[in-house]
C-alpha positions in Angstrom: -35.9 -4.9 25.5 -38.0 -2.6 22.8 -37.5 -2.7 19.2 -35.9 0.9 19.4 -33.6 -0.2 22.0 -32.6 -3.4 19.5 -31.9 -1.0 16.5 -29.9 1.7 18.6 -27.7 -1.4 19.6 -27.4 -2.7 16.1 -26.6 0.8 14.9 -23.8 1.4 17.4 -22.3 -1.9 16.9 -22.4 -1.4 13.2 -20.9 2.0 13.8 -18.1 0.4 16.0 -17.2 -2.2 13.4 -17.1 0.3 10.6 -14.8 2.6 12.5 -12.5 -0.4 13.4 -12.1 -1.2 9.5 -11.3 2.2 8.7 -8.8 2.7 11.6 -6.9 -0.6 10.5 -7.0 0.3 6.8 -5.7 3.8 7.3 -3.4 3.9 10.4 -2.6 0.5 11.3 -1.6 -1.0 7.7 2.0 -1.8 7.9 4.5 0.0 5.7 5.5 -2.1 2.4 8.2 -4.3 3.8 9.9 -4.8 0.0 10.0 -1.4 -0.7 11.5 -0.5 2.8 14.2 -3.1 2.5 15.2 -2.3 -0.9 15.5 1.4 0.0 17.6 0.7 3.2 20.0 -1.5 0.9 20.5 1.1 -1.7 21.2 3.9 0.6 22.9 2.3 3.3 24.8 -1.1 2.0 25.4 -0.6 -1.6 28.1 1.9 -2.5 26.6 3.7 -5.6 28.5 6.1 -7.7 27.4 9.4 -8.2 25.5 8.6 -11.6 23.8 5.9 -10.0 22.7 8.2 -6.8 21.6 10.7 -9.4 19.6 8.3 -11.3 18.2 6.6 -8.5 17.0 9.9 -6.7 15.0 10.8 -10.1 13.3 7.4 -10.1 12.3 7.8 -6.3 11.1 11.5 -6.9 8.9 10.5 -9.8 7.5 7.4 -7.8 6.9 9.2 -4.9 4.5 11.6 -7.2 2.8 8.6 -8.6 2.6 6.6 -5.2 1.0 9.5 -3.5 -1.4 10.1 -6.5 -2.6 6.3 -6.0 -2.8 6.5 -2.1 -4.9 9.8 -2.5 -7.1 7.4 -4.8 -7.2 4.8 -2.0 -8.2 7.2 0.7 -11.1 8.4 -1.6 -12.0 4.7 -2.3 -12.2 4.3 1.8 -14.5 7.3 1.8 -16.8 5.6 -0.8 -16.9 2.4 0.9 -17.7 4.0 4.2 -20.6 5.8 2.2 -21.8 2.6 0.9 -21.6 0.7 3.9 -23.6 3.3 5.7 -26.3 3.3 2.7 -26.6 -0.7 2.3 -25.7 -1.7 6.2 -24.5 -4.8 4.5 -22.6 -6.4 1.9 -24.6 -5.1 -1.1 -23.8 -4.0 -4.7 -22.3 -0.4 -3.7 -20.0 -2.1 -1.2 -19.1 -4.5 -3.6 -18.4 -2.1 -6.3 -16.3 0.0 -3.5 -14.4 -3.0 -2.7 -13.5 -3.9 -6.2 -12.2 -0.4 -6.8 -10.1 -0.4 -3.8 -8.5 -3.8 -5.0 -8.1 -2.1 -8.7 -6.0 0.7 -7.1 -4.2 -1.3 -4.5 -3.1 -3.5 -7.6 -2.1 -0.6 -9.5 0.1 0.4 -6.7 1.7 -2.9 -6.4 2.3 -3.0 -10.2 3.9 0.5 -10.3 5.9 -0.4 -7.0 7.3 -3.5 -8.9 7.9 -1.4 -12.0 9.8 1.2 -9.8 11.8 -1.6 -8.1 13.0 -3.0 -11.5 13.8 0.4 -12.8 16.1 1.0 -10.1 17.6 -2.3 -10.5 18.5 -1.3 -14.0 20.7 1.2 -12.7 22.7 -0.9 -10.4 26.1 -3.0 -11.4 25.8 -6.9 -11.7 27.3 -7.4 -8.4 25.0 -4.8 -6.6 22.0 -6.2 -8.4 22.6 -9.7 -6.9 22.7 -8.1 -3.6 19.3 -6.3 -4.4 17.7 -9.6 -6.0 18.4 -11.1 -2.6 17.0 -8.3 -0.5 13.8 -8.4 -2.8 13.4 -12.2 -2.4 14.0 -12.1 1.3 11.5 -9.4 1.9 9.1 -11.2 -0.1 9.3 -14.4 1.4 9.8 -13.6 5.1 7.1 -14.0 7.4 4.9 -11.2 8.3 5.9 -9.5 11.6 3.2 -10.5 14.8 
């Protein structure tokens, strides 16, 4: 087998691996369980009064804007990571910086999600907050779906 053929095979394998990583990060990533379960509890199981509904709706609207901004940052970080991988063809300094940036934004999203959850909890009565806390603990401790 010639050197050109080996290089072509290596390039195709690299492109396939890159595509698999990007597909997994963008389309296959599961939705956040904690947020989904908490919102289901709030809107389907707890009996919220009109004032609580209004306050929670305002919190959700504000958080949706912030979450979308952070998700847009993550998409941009994915593009930078792809460019770094294409430039370095391995785990080099650009790839490492792109990964670190992605982790920073993911951490910011997690922190803001928790702040949002606690802000919604503050709207609840003590009996509702107890159910809310149980749902959060359950969502954080149940095994991941397979």
